[in-house]
């Protein structure tokens, strides 16, 4: 906000306060909201604060049971003239005020205390049959007591994610609004927090919107709610808010990055220690609280899937200290090769949705991550594609420990509004927040900009701008996107991969479904490829559906045998691509999708998993595992021969 806007808004709020006191006794329902009220929202809503590595801070968990009110008409948000209650300095109503019925004659039409509870973190759809198909607003309320460990400390409330639009209020004051269903956000509550009882009210709205990211149409369940951890985070008055500590591009012995501090003491000494390497380096942050760092290291044990080595890194300043385990590796491409620590690698992957098929609903915990990545390991994967949006933070952290390379993806899916500036800003923010959160994870090697987006000039510009953003934030990782194939008239068996966005990516990835949406599996045997790029080529999706436990011959759709045959033929077909350096079949587990309507077969599930909804492996699982065993051997022989 400019100085002028700020002044207008402050003046406005004073005038409104006076007006409010005078007309307070009027029937509130009839109160006309004067335009000034609109300005004052800005006085309350603050910007989000970045806190990297929340798991490494002093936190107080707000996970658990929260009271909730289903509010399809958003009665707690808009008055009867459809004006938001929270646009006034002394709001006249709204559920966020969380008032208690002290005067029995007062008209109150909600009561959190009498309302049922939902578990946080978890989507709402899988917690109550009534909410299974619900898309709209739900209000959450959590009472908590808090007393600071140190009176000078600052306190924040941090959300791992909530889908999709979230308004947050503490003790009746608005903290802010967050847009986007899969990225973290935090607000400072230092001055609003009370010693003793506090009421945190959160409005979550998961209505799909045309201009949103993702847009209206997706092939996955639109799980609503506070889907990830909520924590109160306490930090010193000037704290280390962010740091980037990774090997400099192409270097195996030089760390390059930055440290940022937030608070009044902007310029201060910062120390980075890696005790196991006996490395200590000191820097001084500038007047903006920022310092670039470079740390030369000797004898670094590089991180890789076969050696997921993590070092304890201590980041301290004069006022704060954070500890995190970080791995160091390089990732590059050279011609059609992907080089991990300088060695050519084949990415043996699988796509994963953030869903726990067995329990139902969104995956959100370390245990869920263990289950999903454990299955990927059983497949002999060294890589996973976390589709189609940023997954919870535990996934990449566990991948760091387990030695699994990771593709992370922005939810730019299918038919986004390419020409809409707001939509671009939204996509850019989500991408930025993802990179910010996971930039210190050695496991993460690819930032994916989008999935299966229809080629047009506007779309390519949109993606180019996103790619430029990603490179400016992090030049150490590879950029990609899941693109598509096409054929030319008269040559239906020649699949062409040619996309105006391809020149801007490091790895050419495409989805293809020959044998499922495109002919029968036998068609795979006849396909030839035209891919002119001198870049690594990976297949970001292939597959077909089958019901786990349904058997028949390989010509009968939905049987395990059909899927098994399709996998064998597809892997054979893909192996003919000279630049073939990795694949992520679609998908690890069957997942819920409202688009999948075939009774007794799909019943609301996309059945393309190599594992069924009950956790049982299908026949195709073993075809893939076998292929990966062979690829592992082939690549280790290649490296030995060198
Ligand atoms: C795709 C999409 C994925 C779908 C899948 C399918 O190409 O990227 O989100 O779920 O196909 O099953 O059709």
XYZ file of C-alpha atoms and ligand atoms in Angstrom:
655
model
C 0.000 0.000 0.000
C 1.333 3.432 -0.890
C 1.767 6.120 1.775
C -1.224 7.989 0.368
C -3.454 4.927 0.460
C -2.282 4.158 3.974
C -3.158 7.681 5.132
C -6.570 7.611 3.484
C -7.225 4.257 5.004
C -6.156 5.329 8.516
C -8.279 8.464 8.309
C -11.138 6.398 7.063
C -10.925 4.005 9.942
C -11.012 6.849 12.506
C -14.061 8.389 10.903
C -15.768 5.063 10.730
C -15.105 4.404 14.376
C -16.910 7.638 15.248
C -19.746 6.875 12.907
C -19.959 3.427 14.345
C -20.328 4.638 17.914
C -23.124 7.016 16.897
C -25.159 4.527 14.982
C -24.369 1.592 17.133
C -27.860 1.485 18.559
C -29.545 1.229 15.195
C -30.816 -2.059 13.973
C -27.555 -3.569 12.746
C -29.316 -5.445 10.021
C -30.361 -2.136 8.472
C -26.930 -0.548 8.790
C -25.768 0.922 5.514
C -22.169 0.130 4.915
C -20.568 3.326 3.703
C -17.859 3.036 1.081
C -15.169 4.049 3.570
C -15.525 0.665 5.175
C -13.943 -0.912 2.149
C -10.637 0.904 2.768
C -10.339 -0.205 6.321
C -10.062 -3.888 5.627
C -6.465 -3.171 4.694
C -5.733 -1.856 8.163
C -6.540 -5.241 9.590
C -5.327 -7.652 6.971
C -1.568 -8.012 7.150
C 0.742 -9.540 4.639
C 1.948 -13.059 5.136
C 5.290 -13.638 6.756
C 7.775 -16.109 5.430
C 9.167 -18.597 7.939
C 11.309 -21.263 6.389
C 11.753 -24.639 8.124
C 8.841 -24.324 10.537
C 9.504 -27.884 11.680
C 12.846 -26.719 13.060
C 11.315 -23.938 15.239
C 9.707 -23.695 18.609
C 6.104 -24.606 17.825
C 2.843 -25.242 19.605
C 0.564 -27.481 17.594
C -3.041 -26.491 16.988
C -3.763 -29.828 15.326
C -6.704 -31.705 16.748
C -10.435 -31.130 17.005
C -11.826 -27.826 15.730
C -15.483 -26.807 15.927
C -17.011 -26.145 12.544
C -20.034 -24.568 10.909
C -21.081 -25.438 7.355
C -22.011 -22.169 5.693
C -23.031 -22.687 2.047
C -24.530 -19.160 1.769
C -21.585 -17.542 3.593
C -23.932 -16.055 6.154
C -21.046 -15.533 8.529
C -19.171 -13.479 5.941
C -21.732 -11.306 4.125
C -24.602 -9.269 5.501
C -28.011 -9.354 3.857
C -26.852 -6.765 1.302
C -23.977 -9.092 0.428
C -21.347 -6.792 1.966
C -18.562 -8.498 3.870
C -18.849 -7.970 7.626
C -15.100 -7.882 8.056
C -14.762 -4.764 5.894
C -15.586 -2.569 8.882
C -13.283 -1.587 11.762
C -15.870 -2.680 14.308
C -17.610 -5.416 12.412
C -21.306 -5.654 13.051
C -21.599 -9.398 12.724
C -19.930 -12.415 11.238
C -18.915 -15.740 12.648
C -15.303 -14.641 13.017
C -16.279 -12.518 16.023
C -16.954 -15.782 17.844
C -19.115 -14.082 20.449
C -20.441 -15.894 23.455
C -24.091 -15.633 24.444
C -23.785 -13.568 27.587
C -27.007 -11.624 27.110
C -29.773 -14.115 26.402
C -31.937 -11.492 24.675
C -29.311 -10.757 22.028
C -29.988 -12.309 18.617
C -27.147 -14.679 17.790
C -27.628 -17.202 15.029
C -24.525 -19.317 15.395
C -22.637 -20.983 18.207
C -19.264 -22.607 17.740
C -19.451 -24.186 21.185
C -22.499 -26.229 20.211
C -21.106 -27.099 16.782
C -19.581 -30.448 15.846
C -15.847 -30.960 15.339
C -13.567 -31.827 12.457
C -10.020 -33.084 12.796
C -7.280 -30.730 11.638
C -5.261 -31.448 9.602
C -7.542 -33.409 7.285
C -9.855 -32.654 4.430
C -13.518 -32.367 5.416
C -14.858 -34.627 2.647
C -13.495 -37.820 4.155
C -14.626 -37.025 7.697
C -18.384 -36.850 7.291
C -20.663 -38.344 4.603
C -22.563 -35.063 4.499
C -19.399 -33.313 3.365
C -18.275 -35.835 0.793
C -19.365 -33.794 -2.247
C -19.466 -30.418 -0.486
C -17.724 -27.516 -2.197
C -18.135 -24.196 -0.427
C -17.424 -22.469 2.851
C -16.824 -24.034 6.228
C -15.896 -22.033 9.328
C -13.451 -23.574 11.762
C -12.863 -22.397 15.305
C -10.082 -23.438 17.673
C -9.767 -22.125 21.220
C -6.290 -22.253 22.689
C -4.292 -20.904 25.560
C -0.826 -19.615 25.007
C 1.782 -17.953 27.079
C 5.023 -16.853 25.493
C 8.296 -18.438 26.482
C 9.964 -15.068 26.345
C 8.052 -11.765 26.553
C 10.182 -10.214 23.772
C 9.490 -13.002 21.304
C 7.268 -12.702 18.271
C 4.497 -15.161 17.585
C 2.971 -16.356 14.309
C 0.236 -18.720 13.303
C 1.358 -20.981 10.476
C -0.764 -23.150 8.163
C 0.837 -25.929 6.104
C -2.079 -25.481 3.656
C -5.827 -25.015 3.434
C -7.846 -25.535 0.263
C -8.604 -23.094 -1.448
C -9.349 -19.605 -0.145
C -8.737 -18.978 3.532
C -9.652 -16.014 5.754
C -7.986 -16.063 9.146
C -9.134 -14.182 12.290
C -7.712 -14.197 15.772
C -9.787 -12.874 18.651
C -12.131 -11.167 16.165
C -9.353 -9.429 14.187
C -8.628 -10.267 10.603
C -5.107 -11.567 9.981
C -5.434 -11.982 6.245
C -6.668 -13.929 3.274
C -4.687 -16.639 1.530
C -5.387 -18.005 -1.920
C -4.158 -21.383 -3.135
C -4.791 -24.837 -1.773
C -1.337 -26.351 -1.413
C 1.175 -23.854 -0.108
C 2.018 -22.643 3.415
C 1.184 -19.249 4.924
C 1.753 -17.505 8.234
C 0.522 -14.337 9.968
C 2.013 -12.492 12.880
C -0.181 -12.545 16.000
C 2.221 -11.002 18.529
C 0.020 -8.011 19.346
C -3.340 -9.804 19.110
C -2.467 -12.880 21.122
C -3.805 -12.866 24.677
C -2.236 -14.500 27.691
C -4.899 -17.127 28.329
C -7.852 -17.856 26.022
C -7.591 -17.181 22.312
C -10.082 -17.873 19.577
C -8.748 -18.649 16.113
C -11.478 -18.610 13.475
C -10.762 -19.713 9.949
C -13.067 -19.545 6.962
C -12.121 -22.041 4.254
C -13.840 -21.956 0.872
C -13.045 -24.644 -1.687
C -15.415 -23.537 -4.449
C -13.788 -24.128 -7.810
C -13.458 -21.043 -9.987
C -12.731 -20.482 -13.642
C -9.945 -17.970 -12.956
C -8.347 -20.044 -10.191
C -5.210 -22.212 -10.192
C -6.192 -24.986 -10.710
C -9.294 -24.041 -12.632
C -12.778 -25.653 -12.663
C -11.822 -28.849 -14.419
C -9.435 -31.349 -12.843
C -9.223 -35.122 -12.682
C -8.867 -35.324 -8.915
C -11.005 -34.783 -5.848
C -11.326 -31.198 -4.701
C -10.669 -31.957 -1.042
C -11.594 -28.954 1.102
C -10.522 -27.787 4.515
C -7.455 -27.229 6.623
C -5.525 -30.067 5.097
C -2.120 -29.601 6.721
C -0.623 -28.865 10.164
C -1.430 -25.651 12.009
C 1.172 -24.348 14.436
C 1.806 -21.373 16.640
C 5.439 -20.506 15.977
C 7.462 -18.479 18.472
C 10.639 -16.773 17.333
C 12.997 -14.089 18.687
C 12.101 -10.479 17.887
C 14.574 -10.568 15.000
C 14.628 -14.066 13.565
C 16.173 -15.988 10.699
C 13.224 -16.084 8.328
C 14.752 -17.740 5.293
C 17.929 -19.256 3.897
C 19.080 -20.987 0.742
C 21.904 -23.425 1.351
C 22.709 -25.650 -1.622
C 25.676 -26.354 -3.889
C 26.256 -23.719 -6.529
C 25.215 -24.885 -9.983
C 27.867 -27.270 -11.417
C 30.065 -27.067 -8.335
C 30.755 -30.017 -6.076
C 32.490 -28.058 -3.362
C 31.033 -24.570 -3.149
C 27.827 -23.782 -1.300
C 26.088 -20.643 -2.562
C 22.904 -19.027 -1.357
C 21.662 -16.455 1.119
C 20.334 -15.824 4.619
C 17.500 -13.410 5.510
C 16.559 -12.064 8.906
C 13.258 -10.420 9.837
C 12.908 -7.875 12.638
C 14.350 -4.595 13.856
C 17.978 -5.700 14.087
C 18.375 -6.107 10.354
C 22.124 -5.894 10.165
C 23.802 -8.565 12.211
C 26.410 -11.339 12.146
C 25.263 -14.704 10.839
C 27.151 -17.941 11.251
C 26.767 -21.143 9.257
C 28.293 -24.267 10.712
C 28.466 -27.789 9.360
C 30.030 -29.520 12.379
C 30.716 -32.841 10.630
C 32.838 -31.008 8.054
C 34.378 -28.726 10.671
C 33.141 -25.822 8.602
C 32.255 -22.441 10.143
C 31.650 -19.293 8.111
C 30.537 -15.835 9.150
C 28.625 -13.180 7.248
C 26.874 -9.899 8.007
C 23.347 -9.149 6.835
C 22.771 -5.762 5.182
C 20.281 -3.048 6.136
C 17.510 -5.058 4.545
C 18.393 -8.126 6.613
C 19.880 -10.032 3.650
C 23.270 -11.535 2.926
C 24.596 -13.647 0.070
C 26.748 -16.549 1.171
C 29.464 -18.686 -0.372
C 31.105 -21.510 1.550
C 33.917 -23.569 0.031
C 33.993 -27.148 1.326
C 36.390 -30.023 1.107
C 35.573 -33.717 1.001
C 31.851 -33.368 0.740
C 29.977 -36.676 0.722
C 27.450 -36.016 -2.033
C 23.768 -36.894 -1.640
C 22.311 -39.449 -4.064
C 19.618 -42.159 -4.011
C 22.287 -44.739 -3.120
C 23.851 -42.430 -0.532
C 21.202 -40.097 0.937
C 23.733 -38.307 3.099
C 22.391 -35.333 5.081
C 24.555 -32.956 7.085
C 23.443 -31.083 10.134
C 23.656 -27.390 9.300
C 23.447 -24.790 12.084
C 22.344 -21.345 10.981
C 22.720 -18.786 13.743
C 22.608 -15.029 14.091
C 23.132 -12.723 17.051
C 19.453 -13.196 17.915
C 18.348 -16.588 16.579
C 19.430 -20.124 15.746
C 17.917 -22.776 13.446
C 19.167 -26.258 12.729
C 18.339 -28.304 9.659
C 19.594 -31.444 7.932
C 20.609 -30.677 4.373
C 22.037 -32.789 1.554
C 24.292 -31.563 -1.227
C 24.314 -32.767 -4.831
C 24.476 -31.422 -8.341
C 21.882 -31.931 -11.055
C 22.451 -30.979 -14.681
C 21.763 -32.058 -18.204
C 24.226 -32.562 -21.015
C 22.792 -33.374 -24.447
C 20.276 -36.091 -23.739
C 21.815 -37.098 -20.411
C 20.668 -36.219 -16.904
C 23.716 -35.946 -14.682
C 23.414 -36.425 -10.944
C 26.730 -35.515 -9.329
C 28.202 -35.712 -12.822
C 26.981 -39.260 -13.517
C 24.371 -40.206 -16.069
C 21.191 -41.421 -14.418
C 17.898 -42.983 -15.528
C 14.922 -41.755 -13.518
C 12.868 -44.765 -12.455
C 9.750 -43.017 -11.296
C 6.063 -43.128 -10.512
C 3.400 -40.406 -10.302
C 1.751 -39.880 -6.927
C -1.375 -37.964 -5.888
C -1.469 -36.645 -2.329
C -4.053 -39.130 -1.181
C -4.220 -42.003 1.274
C -6.371 -44.430 -0.680
C -6.726 -46.880 2.197
C -7.900 -44.401 4.843
C -9.521 -42.109 2.286
C -8.843 -38.437 1.774
C -5.777 -36.241 1.481
C -2.455 -37.535 2.697
C -1.002 -35.055 5.180
C 1.325 -36.747 7.638
C 4.788 -38.234 7.873
C 3.141 -41.663 8.205
C 1.192 -41.124 4.977
C 4.412 -40.096 3.236
C 6.130 -43.195 4.561
C 3.428 -45.389 3.079
C 3.492 -43.717 -0.351
C 7.252 -43.410 -0.700
C 7.676 -46.900 0.804
C 5.645 -48.305 -2.099
C 7.724 -46.285 -4.555
C 10.864 -47.840 -3.045
C 9.338 -51.309 -3.357
C 8.934 -50.593 -7.076
C 12.676 -49.866 -7.102
C 12.018 -46.227 -7.940
C 14.752 -43.658 -7.502
C 12.357 -40.843 -8.402
C 8.750 -39.705 -7.944
C 6.546 -37.140 -9.653
C 4.419 -35.389 -7.042
C 1.402 -34.559 -9.202
C -0.394 -32.097 -9.818
C 0.197 -29.539 -7.055
C 2.619 -29.026 -4.160
C 2.378 -31.955 -1.738
C 2.862 -31.596 2.006
C 6.316 -30.774 3.305
C 6.904 -34.233 4.800
C 7.128 -35.784 1.337
C 10.272 -33.981 0.221
C 11.825 -34.219 3.685
C 11.291 -37.975 3.774
C 12.509 -38.269 0.178
C 15.709 -36.542 1.363
C 16.135 -39.252 3.998
C 15.104 -42.187 1.807
C 17.128 -41.185 -1.233
C 14.319 -40.545 -3.699
C 14.577 -37.816 -6.338
C 11.526 -35.592 -6.650
C 9.594 -33.619 -9.272
C 7.402 -30.916 -7.728
C 4.578 -29.306 -9.669
C 2.632 -26.077 -9.841
C -1.138 -26.639 -10.167
C -1.256 -25.090 -13.633
C -3.412 -27.871 -15.039
C -5.192 -28.139 -18.392
C -7.225 -25.027 -19.230
C -6.071 -22.152 -17.051
C -7.143 -18.597 -18.018
C -3.929 -17.780 -19.843
C -4.781 -14.162 -20.570
C -5.823 -13.187 -17.082
C -3.154 -11.260 -15.150
C -4.617 -12.249 -11.770
C -4.461 -15.908 -12.726
C -0.812 -15.540 -13.690
C -0.006 -13.730 -10.432
C -1.727 -16.487 -8.513
C 0.227 -19.225 -10.343
C 3.444 -17.296 -9.842
C 2.816 -16.913 -6.120
C 2.067 -20.592 -5.670
C 5.230 -21.523 -7.554
C 7.287 -19.048 -5.547
C 5.924 -20.359 -2.254
C 6.676 -23.942 -3.243
C 10.238 -23.133 -4.259
C 10.705 -21.105 -1.106
C 9.553 -23.989 1.061
C 11.526 -26.814 -0.572
C 14.620 -25.159 -2.027
C 16.911 -26.767 0.551
C 15.812 -30.325 -0.247
C 18.491 -32.277 -2.097
C 15.834 -34.727 -3.264
C 13.982 -32.086 -5.284
C 15.571 -31.851 -8.732
C 12.762 -30.648 -11.000
C 10.288 -27.762 -10.790
C 7.399 -28.477 -13.101
C 5.515 -25.507 -14.453
C 2.350 -27.194 -15.688
C 0.500 -30.286 -16.863
C -0.986 -30.962 -20.309
C -1.709 -27.388 -21.270
C -3.181 -26.686 -24.733
C -0.677 -24.901 -26.975
C -1.377 -21.233 -27.731
C 0.693 -18.079 -27.692
C -0.868 -16.893 -24.439
C -0.229 -20.242 -22.744
C 3.391 -20.356 -23.885
C 4.021 -16.818 -22.655
C 2.421 -17.693 -19.341
C 4.667 -20.749 -18.952
C 7.776 -18.898 -20.141
C 7.191 -16.255 -17.479
C 6.716 -18.921 -14.835
C 9.923 -20.649 -15.913
C 11.786 -17.346 -15.722
C 10.459 -16.859 -12.184
C 11.590 -20.329 -11.147
C 15.065 -19.813 -12.612
C 15.435 -16.451 -10.918
C 14.563 -17.981 -7.543
C 16.609 -21.134 -7.993
C 19.140 -21.636 -10.781
C 20.366 -24.966 -9.384
C 17.434 -27.180 -10.388
C 15.934 -28.321 -13.675
C 12.763 -26.913 -15.206
C 10.173 -29.013 -16.948
C 6.453 -29.424 -17.645
C 4.266 -32.339 -18.684
C 3.621 -31.687 -22.387
C 1.753 -33.647 -25.068
C 2.318 -35.451 -28.379
C 0.625 -34.988 -31.719
C 0.521 -36.704 -35.107
C 0.507 -35.303 -38.624
C -2.270 -36.126 -41.086
C -1.600 -39.364 -42.919
C 1.002 -40.570 -40.386
C -1.034 -41.717 -37.369
C 1.695 -44.003 -36.090
C 4.401 -41.359 -35.850
C 4.168 -39.544 -32.565
C 5.673 -36.083 -32.644
C 6.816 -34.161 -29.620
C 7.160 -30.532 -30.605
C 6.028 -27.784 -28.285
C 6.903 -24.062 -28.355
C 7.584 -24.302 -24.621
C 10.114 -27.134 -25.048
C 13.057 -24.775 -25.805
C 12.577 -23.285 -22.322
C 12.777 -26.537 -20.356
C 15.796 -28.607 -19.354
C 14.012 -31.938 -19.715
C 11.330 -32.643 -22.302
C 8.495 -34.472 -20.552
C 5.291 -35.599 -22.201
C 2.198 -37.589 -21.296
C 0.920 -40.236 -23.694
C -1.814 -42.863 -23.532
C -1.338 -45.064 -26.600
C -3.203 -48.302 -25.845
C -5.720 -46.709 -23.499
C -7.285 -43.494 -24.866
C -5.526 -44.001 -28.181
C -6.141 -47.450 -29.672
C -5.485 -50.803 -28.058
C -2.218 -51.919 -26.447
C -1.081 -53.588 -29.711
C -0.806 -50.116 -31.211
C 2.246 -49.520 -29.032
C 4.196 -52.038 -31.114
C 3.821 -49.905 -34.244
C 4.647 -46.458 -32.930
C 7.694 -44.521 -34.076
C 8.902 -41.258 -32.568
C 9.878 -37.858 -33.865
C 11.529 -35.891 -31.094
C 14.124 -33.480 -32.402
C 15.372 -31.989 -29.151
C 18.892 -32.688 -27.995
C 17.652 -32.877 -24.421
C 16.769 -35.699 -22.056
C 13.279 -37.002 -22.779
C 11.022 -38.403 -20.105
C 7.493 -39.703 -20.197
C 5.607 -37.996 -17.408
C 2.506 -40.208 -17.785
C 1.262 -43.396 -19.399
C -1.164 -46.001 -18.149
C -4.577 -47.537 -18.163
C -7.256 -48.433 -15.650
C -8.040 -51.766 -14.039
C -9.936 -52.964 -11.024
C -7.638 -54.683 -8.561
C -8.680 -58.347 -8.344
C -10.591 -58.347 -11.650
C -9.058 -60.962 -13.927
C -9.577 -61.972 -17.537
C -7.611 -61.994 -20.755
C -5.331 -59.234 -21.931
C -7.954 -58.008 -24.411
C -10.561 -57.253 -21.733
C -10.520 -53.711 -20.424
C -10.472 -53.090 -16.678
C -8.774 -56.432 -15.954
C -5.357 -56.617 -14.332
C -4.167 -58.571 -17.374
C -5.102 -55.724 -19.752
C -3.147 -53.225 -17.657
C -0.220 -55.645 -17.344
C -0.058 -56.108 -21.124
C -0.344 -52.351 -21.671
C 2.595 -51.748 -19.324
C 4.799 -54.306 -21.097
C 4.083 -52.914 -24.548
C 4.359 -49.289 -23.476
C 7.728 -49.753 -21.779
C 8.970 -51.491 -24.876
C 7.671 -48.672 -27.090
C 9.228 -45.943 -24.945
C 12.588 -47.694 -24.849
C 12.910 -46.964 -28.576
C 13.243 -43.223 -27.936
C 16.980 -42.482 -28.192
C 16.840 -39.690 -25.582
C 14.725 -41.772 -23.137
C 16.044 -40.974 -19.627
C 13.147 -41.616 -17.318
C 9.488 -42.325 -16.843
C 6.721 -41.790 -14.296
C 3.744 -44.030 -15.109
C 0.312 -42.835 -14.110
C -0.042 -43.696 -11.180
C 1.002 -45.307 -7.879
C -2.487 -45.748 -6.350
C -6.066 -45.594 -7.550
C -7.375 -42.170 -6.582
C -10.735 -40.515 -6.189
C -12.015 -38.441 -9.077
C -15.517 -37.056 -9.597
C -14.972 -37.459 -13.342
C -14.845 -41.243 -13.196
C -18.433 -42.355 -13.406
C -18.585 -45.946 -14.666
C -20.662 -47.969 -12.169
C -19.154 -51.096 -10.619
C -15.790 -50.303 -12.200
C -14.826 -46.736 -11.420
C -17.439 -45.632 -8.883
C -15.719 -42.280 -8.499
C -12.161 -43.664 -8.698
C -9.534 -43.232 -11.359
C -8.367 -46.865 -11.602
C -4.984 -46.325 -13.220
C -3.060 -47.139 -10.032
C -0.567 -50.001 -9.996
C -1.892 -50.366 -6.443
C -5.626 -50.659 -5.753
C -7.698 -48.505 -3.425
C -7.260 -51.182 -0.747
C -3.467 -51.091 -0.953
C -3.099 -54.350 -2.919
C -0.581 -54.420 -5.739
C -1.862 -55.126 -9.228
C 0.001 -57.221 -11.810
C 1.372 -54.118 -13.564
C 3.244 -53.217 -10.367
C 5.536 -56.186 -10.923
C 6.037 -55.473 -14.632
C 7.244 -52.012 -13.706
C 9.436 -53.257 -10.879
C 11.043 -55.753 -13.205
C 11.691 -53.045 -15.810
C 13.262 -50.833 -13.165
C 15.532 -53.631 -11.973
C 16.778 -53.977 -15.550
C 17.252 -50.231 -16.008
C 19.166 -49.998 -12.754
C 21.532 -52.698 -13.911
C 21.925 -51.183 -17.369
C 22.841 -47.778 -15.971
C 25.200 -49.109 -13.339
C 27.023 -51.096 -16.042
C 27.192 -47.948 -18.197
C 28.804 -46.029 -15.354
C 31.255 -48.858 -14.583
C 32.388 -49.019 -18.217
C 33.350 -45.337 -18.169
C -3.769 -37.124 -17.720
C -3.747 -36.153 -16.605
C -4.071 -36.813 -15.288
C -5.267 -37.737 -15.469
C -4.856 -38.819 -16.422
C -5.979 -39.818 -16.713
O -3.205 -36.920 -18.748
O -2.538 -35.469 -16.533
O -4.321 -35.837 -14.330
O -5.693 -38.259 -14.261
O -4.479 -38.251 -17.640
O -6.151 -40.736 -15.943
O -6.656 -39.644 -17.715
